[in-house]
Amino acid sequence: MNFNSLSKSRRFAILLILGLLSAIGPFSIDMYLPAFDTIAADFDSPIEKIQLSLTAFFVGIAIGQIIYGPLLDKFGRKKPLFIGLIIYIFASIMCAFTEDANHLIVYRFLQALGSCSGMVASRAMVRDYFDPREGAKVFSMLMLVIGISPIIAPSVGAFVLAHFDWHIIFLILTGLATLILLAVIFVLPESYKGNRGMSLYPKAILTGYWSVFKTPVFLLYAMVGGFAASGLYAYLSGSPFVLQSLHGLSESQYGIAFAMVASCLIIATQLNRVLLNRLTSEEISKKASYFQAASGVLLVIFALTGMLNLVTLLALICLFLCAQGFIFPNTSAMALAPFDRLAGSASALLGCIQMALGAGSSALVSHFHNGTQFPMVAVMCGGALISFLIYLLLPKFNNRRAQV
């Protein structure tokens, strides 16, 4: 299918659906964050255990993407999407009616397995439709939709908690996924028919993934983007406790603060589209990586010196996520640029690496929970520093990177 030959309204509809498919995972994360304290009290469980339901979601996305990648390459993009969205709908209903923390952790894992189909397929479809430079711009546009979710989702979650019950949050997610499934069925065109000759035997799948993984351009930018994103997931995991329990924000105030911080991510992704007219994706992401590392170091210094009050914390997190808005779309486009036949597997492995690192950072925040904000800011800083050091200490890749 020639994307440029479609009408303007059809192109907008396709991009909107791709954005929604990319956002269903983040929306599922952000919407229930204000309910952590409420769920913990309802289940009579420590908040650290409720945080594990978020970690389980990250693990589910990391594992699920590995499963969907070969399926997208063999059967095309839409059929695996159907399966994933149905799994998501089922798991969301089960989350809504669960009665203890252990079951919530299991159902959140299943919910993640379903949601990641949209994340993998949307990235692969961008690779199908666009060249790398245009792909970076489209990823920035998708980030606009993804970025809206941290603004809307916590506010919706806080509203639900104020007027209803936390179980309703998961019923809303069920309805949203149902609408997306209908849009995929009736509006979204197939971008790749699939390679029916592709083997799904474990050895063949592992060979394909290894071929992707050992590609220097992919490995470099997947790691840069993955470690940068791990700081974001540390913030997602730790912010309910830090902002509500330590800094005394109410559920509605937490939603407002979360929205303010997320707006920085949105603004950065849209500025990225403008900068791509003058700079390469590598130049932009490299400068943003340095900026994010500096923000992370300041977070730690301010925390250690007792200067990290609410205003300073939110300001530095805004700077941190602003850098993330430049890093994600550019590193994603560059990591996927070398692939055609294995675009689905490359998209899956890219997402798996990012989510595995995100799950690890979330688990670290939970494991080192000590009643202070230091575990969150330390893990954020660590992810940003590693991303920065990959750029700094691997000059041997300079001549092998794709200038896109």
mmCIF file of C-alpha atoms in Angstrom:
data_model
loop_
_atom_site.group_PDB
_atom_site.id
_atom_site.type_symbol
_atom_site.label_atom_id
_atom_site.label_comp_id
_atom_site.label_asym_id
_atom_site.label_seq_id
_atom_site.Cartn_x
_atom_site.Cartn_y
_atom_site.Cartn_z
ATOM 1 C CA MET A 1 0.000 0.000 0.000
ATOM 2 C CA ASN A 2 1.289 3.463 -0.947
ATOM 3 C CA PHE A 3 0.653 5.636 2.089
ATOM 4 C CA ASN A 4 1.143 8.920 0.239
ATOM 5 C CA SER A 5 -1.500 7.995 -2.332
ATOM 6 C CA LEU A 6 -4.229 7.932 0.317
ATOM 7 C CA SER A 7 -6.477 10.890 1.059
ATOM 8 C CA LYS A 8 -5.467 13.291 3.819
ATOM 9 C CA SER A 9 -8.336 12.161 6.059
ATOM 10 C CA ARG A 10 -7.412 8.484 5.568
ATOM 11 C CA ARG A 11 -3.765 9.169 6.403
ATOM 12 C CA PHE A 12 -4.829 11.028 9.545
ATOM 13 C CA ALA A 13 -7.071 8.117 10.581
ATOM 14 C CA ILE A 14 -4.246 5.614 10.098
ATOM 15 C CA LEU A 15 -1.762 7.702 12.085
ATOM 16 C CA LEU A 16 -4.333 8.173 14.850
ATOM 17 C CA ILE A 17 -4.919 4.421 15.104
ATOM 18 C CA LEU A 18 -1.176 3.758 15.146
ATOM 19 C CA GLY A 19 -0.864 6.322 17.911
ATOM 20 C CA LEU A 20 -3.645 4.686 19.921
ATOM 21 C CA LEU A 21 -2.039 1.269 19.466
ATOM 22 C CA SER A 22 1.236 2.714 20.739
ATOM 23 C CA ALA A 23 -0.502 4.450 23.642
ATOM 24 C CA ILE A 24 -2.623 1.592 24.983
ATOM 25 C CA GLY A 25 0.306 0.277 27.033
ATOM 26 C CA PRO A 26 1.305 3.652 28.514
ATOM 27 C CA PHE A 27 -2.368 4.495 29.169
ATOM 28 C CA SER A 28 -2.730 1.208 31.041
ATOM 29 C CA ILE A 29 0.224 2.215 33.202
ATOM 30 C CA ASP A 30 -0.672 5.828 33.895
ATOM 31 C CA MET A 31 -4.385 5.520 34.567
ATOM 32 C CA TYR A 32 -4.106 3.410 37.697
ATOM 33 C CA LEU A 33 -1.068 5.128 39.243
ATOM 34 C CA PRO A 34 -3.198 7.473 41.424
ATOM 35 C CA ALA A 35 -4.955 4.362 42.802
ATOM 36 C CA PHE A 36 -1.846 2.713 44.280
ATOM 37 C CA ASP A 37 -2.606 3.801 47.833
ATOM 38 C CA THR A 38 -6.301 2.966 47.472
ATOM 39 C CA ILE A 39 -5.635 -0.489 46.021
ATOM 40 C CA ALA A 40 -3.043 -1.212 48.714
ATOM 41 C CA ALA A 41 -5.548 -0.275 51.422
ATOM 42 C CA ASP A 42 -8.326 -2.277 49.757
ATOM 43 C CA PHE A 43 -6.160 -5.393 49.554
ATOM 44 C CA ASP A 44 -4.526 -4.721 52.935
ATOM 45 C CA SER A 45 -1.159 -5.018 51.183
ATOM 46 C CA PRO A 46 2.016 -2.891 51.410
ATOM 47 C CA ILE A 47 2.405 -0.420 48.569
ATOM 48 C CA GLU A 48 5.603 -2.194 47.475
ATOM 49 C CA LYS A 49 3.474 -5.190 46.468
ATOM 50 C CA ILE A 50 1.133 -3.020 44.411
ATOM 51 C CA GLN A 51 4.215 -1.565 42.720
ATOM 52 C CA LEU A 52 5.023 -5.139 41.639
ATOM 53 C CA SER A 53 1.858 -5.133 39.538
ATOM 54 C CA LEU A 54 3.522 -2.348 37.537
ATOM 55 C CA THR A 55 6.746 -4.362 37.316
ATOM 56 C CA ALA A 56 4.720 -7.374 36.134
ATOM 57 C CA PHE A 57 3.245 -5.192 33.402
ATOM 58 C CA PHE A 58 6.716 -4.203 32.186
ATOM 59 C CA VAL A 59 7.857 -7.849 32.238
ATOM 60 C CA GLY A 60 4.755 -8.900 30.299
ATOM 61 C CA ILE A 61 5.399 -6.306 27.616
ATOM 62 C CA ALA A 62 9.050 -7.338 27.344
ATOM 63 C CA ILE A 63 8.195 -11.032 26.930
ATOM 64 C CA GLY A 64 5.135 -10.486 24.763
ATOM 65 C CA GLN A 65 6.945 -8.407 22.183
ATOM 66 C CA ILE A 66 9.372 -11.264 21.562
ATOM 67 C CA ILE A 67 6.372 -13.485 20.835
ATOM 68 C CA TYR A 68 4.608 -11.064 18.508
ATOM 69 C CA GLY A 69 7.635 -10.092 16.418
ATOM 70 C CA PRO A 70 7.905 -13.303 14.345
ATOM 71 C CA LEU A 71 4.092 -13.548 14.134
ATOM 72 C CA LEU A 72 3.946 -10.073 12.571
ATOM 73 C CA ASP A 73 6.614 -11.039 10.040
ATOM 74 C CA LYS A 74 4.899 -14.313 9.105
ATOM 75 C CA PHE A 75 1.185 -13.453 9.169
ATOM 76 C CA GLY A 76 1.226 -9.724 8.497
ATOM 77 C CA ARG A 77 0.483 -6.954 10.969
ATOM 78 C CA LYS A 78 -3.266 -7.192 11.595
ATOM 79 C CA LYS A 79 -3.979 -10.812 12.572
ATOM 80 C CA PRO A 80 -1.590 -10.833 15.557
ATOM 81 C CA LEU A 81 -3.102 -7.496 16.531
ATOM 82 C CA PHE A 82 -6.560 -9.081 16.779
ATOM 83 C CA ILE A 83 -5.254 -11.768 19.118
ATOM 84 C CA GLY A 84 -3.367 -9.322 21.307
ATOM 85 C CA LEU A 85 -6.262 -6.904 21.737
ATOM 86 C CA ILE A 86 -8.637 -9.736 22.659
ATOM 87 C CA ILE A 87 -6.179 -10.925 25.331
ATOM 88 C CA TYR A 88 -5.965 -7.363 26.618
ATOM 89 C CA ILE A 89 -9.746 -7.010 26.864
ATOM 90 C CA PHE A 90 -10.057 -10.293 28.770
ATOM 91 C CA ALA A 91 -7.250 -9.401 31.206
ATOM 92 C CA SER A 92 -8.668 -5.915 31.823
ATOM 93 C CA ILE A 93 -12.013 -7.411 32.820
ATOM 94 C CA MET A 94 -10.252 -9.799 35.194
ATOM 95 C CA CYS A 95 -8.282 -6.899 36.744
ATOM 96 C CA ALA A 96 -11.554 -5.085 37.362
ATOM 97 C CA PHE A 97 -12.991 -7.968 39.378
ATOM 98 C CA THR A 98 -9.908 -9.273 41.166
ATOM 99 C CA GLU A 99 -9.945 -9.370 44.965
ATOM 100 C CA ASP A 100 -6.287 -9.624 46.014
ATOM 101 C CA ALA A 101 -2.876 -8.262 45.089
ATOM 102 C CA ASN A 102 -1.438 -11.561 43.815
ATOM 103 C CA HIS A 103 -4.209 -11.991 41.257
ATOM 104 C CA LEU A 104 -3.835 -8.349 40.213
ATOM 105 C CA ILE A 105 -0.144 -8.963 39.492
ATOM 106 C CA VAL A 106 -1.002 -11.996 37.320
ATOM 107 C CA TYR A 107 -3.772 -10.243 35.404
ATOM 108 C CA ARG A 108 -1.606 -7.169 34.838
ATOM 109 C CA PHE A 109 0.996 -9.481 33.311
ATOM 110 C CA LEU A 110 -1.648 -10.868 30.939
ATOM 111 C CA GLN A 111 -2.889 -7.371 30.184
ATOM 112 C CA ALA A 112 0.636 -6.427 29.168
ATOM 113 C CA LEU A 113 0.915 -9.473 26.889
ATOM 114 C CA GLY A 114 -2.105 -8.160 25.019
ATOM 115 C CA SER A 115 -1.180 -4.488 24.910
ATOM 116 C CA CYS A 116 2.293 -5.043 23.516
ATOM 117 C CA SER A 117 0.860 -6.353 20.227
ATOM 118 C CA GLY A 118 -0.183 -2.791 19.433
ATOM 119 C CA MET A 119 3.179 -1.367 20.397
ATOM 120 C CA VAL A 120 5.122 -3.795 18.191
ATOM 121 C CA ALA A 121 2.749 -3.599 15.232
ATOM 122 C CA SER A 122 2.604 0.210 15.213
ATOM 123 C CA ARG A 123 6.413 0.512 15.110
ATOM 124 C CA ALA A 124 6.644 -2.101 12.354
ATOM 125 C CA MET A 125 3.961 -0.309 10.333
ATOM 126 C CA VAL A 126 5.850 2.978 10.581
ATOM 127 C CA ARG A 127 8.875 1.108 9.215
ATOM 128 C CA ASP A 128 6.657 -0.315 6.421
ATOM 129 C CA TYR A 129 5.297 3.066 5.382
ATOM 130 C CA PHE A 130 8.208 5.491 5.770
ATOM 131 C CA ASP A 131 11.937 5.945 5.207
ATOM 132 C CA PRO A 132 14.104 6.497 8.322
ATOM 133 C CA ARG A 133 14.046 10.323 8.345
ATOM 134 C CA GLU A 134 10.291 10.473 7.802
ATOM 135 C CA GLY A 135 9.938 7.609 10.268
ATOM 136 C CA ALA A 136 11.588 9.702 12.985
ATOM 137 C CA LYS A 137 9.064 12.474 12.320
ATOM 138 C CA VAL A 138 6.183 9.999 12.443
ATOM 139 C CA PHE A 139 7.475 8.547 15.711
ATOM 140 C CA SER A 140 7.418 12.102 17.035
ATOM 141 C CA MET A 141 3.785 12.401 15.938
ATOM 142 C CA LEU A 142 2.950 9.092 17.607
ATOM 143 C CA MET A 143 4.637 10.362 20.732
ATOM 144 C CA LEU A 144 2.121 13.207 20.696
ATOM 145 C CA VAL A 145 -0.648 10.628 21.170
ATOM 146 C CA ILE A 146 1.451 8.592 23.614
ATOM 147 C CA GLY A 147 2.373 11.747 25.491
ATOM 148 C CA ILE A 148 -1.248 12.764 25.927
ATOM 149 C CA SER A 149 -1.886 9.590 27.930
ATOM 150 C CA PRO A 150 0.152 10.737 30.971
ATOM 151 C CA ILE A 151 -1.873 13.949 30.903
ATOM 152 C CA ILE A 152 -5.307 12.388 30.506
ATOM 153 C CA ALA A 153 -4.889 8.998 32.176
ATOM 154 C CA PRO A 154 -3.939 10.011 35.749
ATOM 155 C CA SER A 155 -6.618 12.712 35.691
ATOM 156 C CA VAL A 156 -9.209 10.183 34.562
ATOM 157 C CA GLY A 157 -7.981 7.764 37.211
ATOM 158 C CA ALA A 158 -8.182 10.451 39.898
ATOM 159 C CA PHE A 159 -11.709 11.407 38.765
ATOM 160 C CA VAL A 160 -12.824 7.778 38.913
ATOM 161 C CA LEU A 161 -11.376 7.408 42.406
ATOM 162 C CA ALA A 162 -13.132 10.569 43.554
ATOM 163 C CA HIS A 163 -16.569 9.513 42.287
ATOM 164 C CA PHE A 164 -16.541 5.744 41.860
ATOM 165 C CA ASP A 165 -14.208 2.849 42.670
ATOM 166 C CA TRP A 166 -10.752 1.857 41.407
ATOM 167 C CA HIS A 167 -12.248 -1.202 39.678
ATOM 168 C CA ILE A 168 -13.956 1.134 37.194
ATOM 169 C CA ILE A 169 -10.524 2.176 35.887
ATOM 170 C CA PHE A 170 -10.034 -1.260 34.341
ATOM 171 C CA LEU A 171 -13.540 -1.293 32.888
ATOM 172 C CA ILE A 172 -12.740 1.984 31.129
ATOM 173 C CA LEU A 173 -9.577 0.398 29.732
ATOM 174 C CA THR A 174 -11.716 -2.516 28.522
ATOM 175 C CA GLY A 175 -14.002 -0.152 26.627
ATOM 176 C CA LEU A 176 -11.075 1.756 25.118
ATOM 177 C CA ALA A 177 -9.429 -1.433 23.861
ATOM 178 C CA THR A 178 -12.709 -2.592 22.343
ATOM 179 C CA LEU A 179 -12.985 0.646 20.333
ATOM 180 C CA ILE A 180 -9.374 0.295 19.145
ATOM 181 C CA LEU A 181 -10.031 -3.298 18.082
ATOM 182 C CA LEU A 182 -13.002 -2.180 15.977
ATOM 183 C CA ALA A 183 -10.877 0.558 14.370
ATOM 184 C CA VAL A 184 -8.147 -1.969 13.520
ATOM 185 C CA ILE A 185 -10.690 -4.312 11.950
ATOM 186 C CA PHE A 186 -12.610 -1.766 9.875
ATOM 187 C CA VAL A 187 -10.250 1.173 9.244
ATOM 188 C CA LEU A 188 -6.567 0.199 9.475
ATOM 189 C CA PRO A 189 -5.193 -1.239 6.201
ATOM 190 C CA GLU A 190 -2.674 -4.070 6.172
ATOM 191 C CA SER A 191 0.832 -2.695 5.546
ATOM 192 C CA TYR A 192 2.617 -6.034 5.092
ATOM 193 C CA LYS A 193 1.063 -9.267 3.879
ATOM 194 C CA GLY A 194 3.562 -11.419 5.695
ATOM 195 C CA ASN A 195 6.010 -14.104 4.684
ATOM 196 C CA ARG A 196 4.199 -17.424 4.960
ATOM 197 C CA GLY A 197 7.410 -19.245 4.173
ATOM 198 C CA MET A 198 8.994 -17.953 7.352
ATOM 199 C CA SER A 199 9.564 -20.673 9.941
ATOM 200 C CA LEU A 200 8.239 -20.327 13.478
ATOM 201 C CA TYR A 201 10.409 -23.089 14.865
ATOM 202 C CA PRO A 202 12.395 -21.851 17.877
ATOM 203 C CA LYS A 203 15.744 -22.218 16.132
ATOM 204 C CA ALA A 204 14.616 -20.108 13.155
ATOM 205 C CA ILE A 205 13.104 -17.457 15.439
ATOM 206 C CA LEU A 206 16.252 -17.250 17.543
ATOM 207 C CA THR A 207 18.365 -17.018 14.389
ATOM 208 C CA GLY A 208 16.259 -14.082 13.191
ATOM 209 C CA TYR A 209 16.515 -12.302 16.518
ATOM 210 C CA TRP A 210 20.246 -12.903 16.681
ATOM 211 C CA SER A 211 20.605 -11.452 13.186
ATOM 212 C CA VAL A 212 18.843 -8.317 14.386
ATOM 213 C CA PHE A 213 20.669 -8.116 17.703
ATOM 214 C CA LYS A 214 24.154 -8.362 16.235
ATOM 215 C CA THR A 215 23.518 -5.508 13.809
ATOM 216 C CA PRO A 216 25.740 -2.726 15.248
ATOM 217 C CA VAL A 217 23.373 0.155 14.437
ATOM 218 C CA PHE A 218 20.434 -1.625 16.054
ATOM 219 C CA LEU A 219 22.345 -2.636 19.163
ATOM 220 C CA LEU A 220 23.764 0.821 19.762
ATOM 221 C CA TYR A 221 20.526 2.758 19.453
ATOM 222 C CA ALA A 222 18.402 0.123 21.180
ATOM 223 C CA MET A 223 20.664 0.366 24.225
ATOM 224 C CA VAL A 224 20.843 4.164 24.162
ATOM 225 C CA GLY A 225 17.065 4.433 23.934
ATOM 226 C CA GLY A 226 16.443 1.587 26.363
ATOM 227 C CA PHE A 227 18.585 2.898 29.210
ATOM 228 C CA ALA A 228 17.242 6.410 28.687
ATOM 229 C CA ALA A 229 13.692 5.049 28.926
ATOM 230 C CA SER A 230 14.522 3.065 32.070
ATOM 231 C CA GLY A 231 14.711 6.361 33.952
ATOM 232 C CA LEU A 232 11.196 7.176 32.801
ATOM 233 C CA TYR A 233 9.894 3.857 34.135
ATOM 234 C CA ALA A 234 11.645 4.422 37.452
ATOM 235 C CA TYR A 235 9.727 7.690 37.683
ATOM 236 C CA LEU A 236 6.448 5.954 36.825
ATOM 237 C CA SER A 237 7.019 3.340 39.509
ATOM 238 C CA GLY A 238 8.188 5.662 42.264
ATOM 239 C CA SER A 239 6.153 8.826 41.653
ATOM 240 C CA PRO A 240 2.911 7.738 43.394
ATOM 241 C CA PHE A 241 4.743 7.217 46.683
ATOM 242 C CA VAL A 242 7.117 10.161 46.307
ATOM 243 C CA LEU A 243 4.537 12.731 45.256
ATOM 244 C CA GLN A 244 1.563 11.547 47.301
ATOM 245 C CA SER A 245 3.033 9.997 50.441
ATOM 246 C CA LEU A 246 6.187 12.111 50.841
ATOM 247 C CA HIS A 247 5.122 15.444 49.360
ATOM 248 C CA GLY A 248 1.484 15.207 50.422
ATOM 249 C CA LEU A 249 -0.279 15.584 47.075
ATOM 250 C CA SER A 250 -3.864 14.399 46.880
ATOM 251 C CA GLU A 251 -4.955 12.020 44.129
ATOM 252 C CA SER A 252 -6.263 14.893 42.002
ATOM 253 C CA GLN A 253 -3.152 17.010 42.652
ATOM 254 C CA TYR A 254 -0.994 14.052 41.667
ATOM 255 C CA GLY A 255 -2.880 13.854 38.375
ATOM 256 C CA ILE A 256 -2.253 17.554 37.730
ATOM 257 C CA ALA A 257 1.459 17.271 38.568
ATOM 258 C CA PHE A 258 1.774 14.176 36.393
ATOM 259 C CA ALA A 259 0.091 15.998 33.511
ATOM 260 C CA MET A 260 2.394 18.998 33.855
ATOM 261 C CA VAL A 261 5.484 16.802 33.741
ATOM 262 C CA ALA A 262 4.166 14.808 30.781
ATOM 263 C CA SER A 263 3.514 17.993 28.810
ATOM 264 C CA CYS A 264 7.278 18.518 28.670
ATOM 265 C CA LEU A 265 7.611 15.159 26.922
ATOM 266 C CA ILE A 266 4.950 16.145 24.382
ATOM 267 C CA ILE A 267 6.504 19.539 23.645
ATOM 268 C CA ALA A 268 9.921 17.948 23.109
ATOM 269 C CA THR A 269 8.623 15.353 20.649
ATOM 270 C CA GLN A 270 7.001 18.048 18.549
ATOM 271 C CA LEU A 271 10.107 20.249 18.619
ATOM 272 C CA ASN A 272 11.991 17.186 17.440
ATOM 273 C CA ARG A 273 10.015 17.193 14.182
ATOM 274 C CA VAL A 274 11.192 20.754 13.540
ATOM 275 C CA LEU A 275 14.818 20.047 14.445
ATOM 276 C CA LEU A 276 14.903 17.079 12.049
ATOM 277 C CA ASN A 277 14.718 19.574 9.186
ATOM 278 C CA ARG A 278 18.158 20.876 10.222
ATOM 279 C CA LEU A 279 19.893 18.115 12.201
ATOM 280 C CA THR A 280 20.268 14.341 11.955
ATOM 281 C CA SER A 281 18.576 11.965 14.371
ATOM 282 C CA GLU A 282 21.985 11.042 15.768
ATOM 283 C CA GLU A 283 22.940 14.636 16.500
ATOM 284 C CA ILE A 284 19.657 15.337 18.277
ATOM 285 C CA SER A 285 19.598 12.168 20.376
ATOM 286 C CA LYS A 286 23.245 12.528 21.375
ATOM 287 C CA LYS A 287 22.783 16.074 22.700
ATOM 288 C CA ALA A 288 19.554 15.031 24.457
ATOM 289 C CA SER A 289 21.351 12.106 26.124
ATOM 290 C CA TYR A 290 23.927 14.474 27.607
ATOM 291 C CA PHE A 291 21.152 16.788 28.804
ATOM 292 C CA GLN A 292 19.206 13.938 30.412
ATOM 293 C CA ALA A 293 22.294 12.656 32.232
ATOM 294 C CA ALA A 294 22.928 16.132 33.632
ATOM 295 C CA SER A 295 19.337 16.323 34.874
ATOM 296 C CA GLY A 296 19.685 12.922 36.536
ATOM 297 C CA VAL A 297 22.907 13.908 38.300
ATOM 298 C CA LEU A 298 21.259 17.084 39.614
ATOM 299 C CA LEU A 299 18.355 15.020 40.969
ATOM 300 C CA VAL A 300 20.761 12.879 42.983
ATOM 301 C CA ILE A 301 22.833 15.829 44.212
ATOM 302 C CA PHE A 302 19.740 17.722 45.341
ATOM 303 C CA ALA A 303 18.365 14.598 47.060
ATOM 304 C CA LEU A 304 21.627 13.960 48.932
ATOM 305 C CA THR A 305 21.878 17.583 50.076
ATOM 306 C CA GLY A 306 18.255 17.786 51.219
ATOM 307 C CA MET A 307 17.390 20.433 48.630
ATOM 308 C CA LEU A 308 14.949 18.308 46.632
ATOM 309 C CA ASN A 309 11.637 19.911 47.552
ATOM 310 C CA LEU A 310 8.477 19.459 45.475
ATOM 311 C CA VAL A 311 9.134 22.378 43.106
ATOM 312 C CA THR A 312 12.764 21.400 42.460
ATOM 313 C CA LEU A 313 11.818 17.748 42.007
ATOM 314 C CA LEU A 314 9.125 18.490 39.431
ATOM 315 C CA ALA A 315 11.330 20.984 37.587
ATOM 316 C CA LEU A 316 14.202 18.516 37.222
ATOM 317 C CA ILE A 317 11.875 15.687 36.206
ATOM 318 C CA CYS A 318 10.421 17.998 33.550
ATOM 319 C CA LEU A 319 13.926 18.531 32.158
ATOM 320 C CA PHE A 320 14.620 14.799 32.345
ATOM 321 C CA LEU A 321 11.495 13.892 30.362
ATOM 322 C CA CYS A 322 12.044 16.727 27.920
ATOM 323 C CA ALA A 323 15.297 15.015 26.929
ATOM 324 C CA GLN A 324 13.429 11.704 26.644
ATOM 325 C CA GLY A 325 11.105 13.314 24.098
ATOM 326 C CA PHE A 326 14.078 13.850 21.796
ATOM 327 C CA ILE A 327 15.796 10.517 22.472
ATOM 328 C CA PHE A 328 12.924 8.072 21.912
ATOM 329 C CA PRO A 329 11.737 8.899 18.362
ATOM 330 C CA ASN A 330 15.239 9.292 16.954
ATOM 331 C CA THR A 331 16.823 6.206 18.485
ATOM 332 C CA SER A 332 13.763 4.129 17.510
ATOM 333 C CA ALA A 333 13.928 5.224 13.869
ATOM 334 C CA MET A 334 17.690 4.627 13.664
ATOM 335 C CA ALA A 335 17.500 1.221 15.339
ATOM 336 C CA LEU A 336 14.859 -0.001 12.850
ATOM 337 C CA ALA A 337 16.391 1.626 9.768
ATOM 338 C CA PRO A 338 18.535 -1.347 8.595
ATOM 339 C CA PHE A 339 15.629 -3.820 8.450
ATOM 340 C CA ASP A 340 12.969 -4.710 5.910
ATOM 341 C CA ARG A 341 12.073 -8.420 5.958
ATOM 342 C CA LEU A 342 12.652 -8.630 9.725
ATOM 343 C CA ALA A 343 11.030 -5.309 10.620
ATOM 344 C CA GLY A 344 8.519 -7.002 12.928
ATOM 345 C CA SER A 345 11.214 -8.923 14.782
ATOM 346 C CA ALA A 346 13.391 -5.808 15.004
ATOM 347 C CA SER A 347 10.478 -3.802 16.400
ATOM 348 C CA ALA A 348 9.751 -6.570 18.911
ATOM 349 C CA LEU A 349 13.349 -6.864 20.066
ATOM 350 C CA LEU A 350 13.649 -3.091 20.365
ATOM 351 C CA GLY A 351 10.544 -2.951 22.524
ATOM 352 C CA CYS A 352 11.645 -5.973 24.542
ATOM 353 C CA ILE A 353 14.967 -4.370 25.394
ATOM 354 C CA GLN A 354 13.280 -1.127 26.398
ATOM 355 C CA MET A 355 10.645 -2.817 28.528
ATOM 356 C CA ALA A 356 13.078 -5.273 30.106
ATOM 357 C CA LEU A 357 15.215 -2.352 31.215
ATOM 358 C CA GLY A 358 12.040 -0.569 32.330
ATOM 359 C CA ALA A 359 10.961 -3.591 34.366
ATOM 360 C CA GLY A 360 14.407 -3.773 35.910
ATOM 361 C CA SER A 361 14.373 -0.118 36.905
ATOM 362 C CA SER A 362 10.848 -0.432 38.317
ATOM 363 C CA ALA A 363 11.897 -3.482 40.334
ATOM 364 C CA LEU A 364 14.946 -1.639 41.659
ATOM 365 C CA VAL A 365 12.792 1.238 42.884
ATOM 366 C CA SER A 366 10.524 -1.242 44.652
ATOM 367 C CA HIS A 367 13.401 -3.344 46.032
ATOM 368 C CA PHE A 368 15.283 -0.388 47.499
ATOM 369 C CA HIS A 369 12.165 1.318 48.832
ATOM 370 C CA ASN A 370 13.236 2.976 52.078
ATOM 371 C CA GLY A 371 10.601 5.599 52.669
ATOM 372 C CA THR A 372 12.543 8.329 50.825
ATOM 373 C CA GLN A 373 12.649 9.669 47.273
ATOM 374 C CA PHE A 374 16.275 8.613 46.783
ATOM 375 C CA PRO A 375 15.615 5.136 45.228
ATOM 376 C CA MET A 376 13.531 6.728 42.469
ATOM 377 C CA VAL A 377 15.945 9.535 41.602
ATOM 378 C CA ALA A 378 19.012 7.267 41.887
ATOM 379 C CA VAL A 379 17.593 4.760 39.390
ATOM 380 C CA MET A 380 16.548 7.601 37.063
ATOM 381 C CA CYS A 381 20.072 8.994 37.200
ATOM 382 C CA GLY A 382 21.645 5.581 36.657
ATOM 383 C CA GLY A 383 19.676 4.883 33.475
ATOM 384 C CA ALA A 384 20.461 8.306 32.010
ATOM 385 C CA LEU A 385 24.173 8.018 32.850
ATOM 386 C CA ILE A 386 24.486 4.599 31.215
ATOM 387 C CA SER A 387 22.744 5.902 28.081
ATOM 388 C CA PHE A 388 25.144 8.863 28.046
ATOM 389 C CA LEU A 389 28.180 6.621 28.572
ATOM 390 C CA ILE A 390 27.189 4.376 25.656
ATOM 391 C CA TYR A 391 27.424 7.383 23.377
ATOM 392 C CA LEU A 392 30.602 8.610 25.064
ATOM 393 C CA LEU A 393 32.564 5.345 25.279
ATOM 394 C CA LEU A 394 31.701 3.668 21.982
ATOM 395 C CA PRO A 395 33.278 5.848 19.288
ATOM 396 C CA LYS A 396 34.146 2.722 17.292
ATOM 397 C CA PHE A 397 30.557 2.712 16.080
ATOM 398 C CA ASN A 398 30.882 6.187 14.571
ATOM 399 C CA ASN A 399 31.645 4.982 11.081
ATOM 400 C CA ARG A 400 28.933 2.324 11.152
ATOM 401 C CA ARG A 401 25.929 4.408 12.211
ATOM 402 C CA ALA A 402 23.180 5.301 9.826
ATOM 403 C CA GLN A 403 22.922 9.044 9.261
ATOM 404 C CA VAL A 404 19.157 9.479 9.019
#
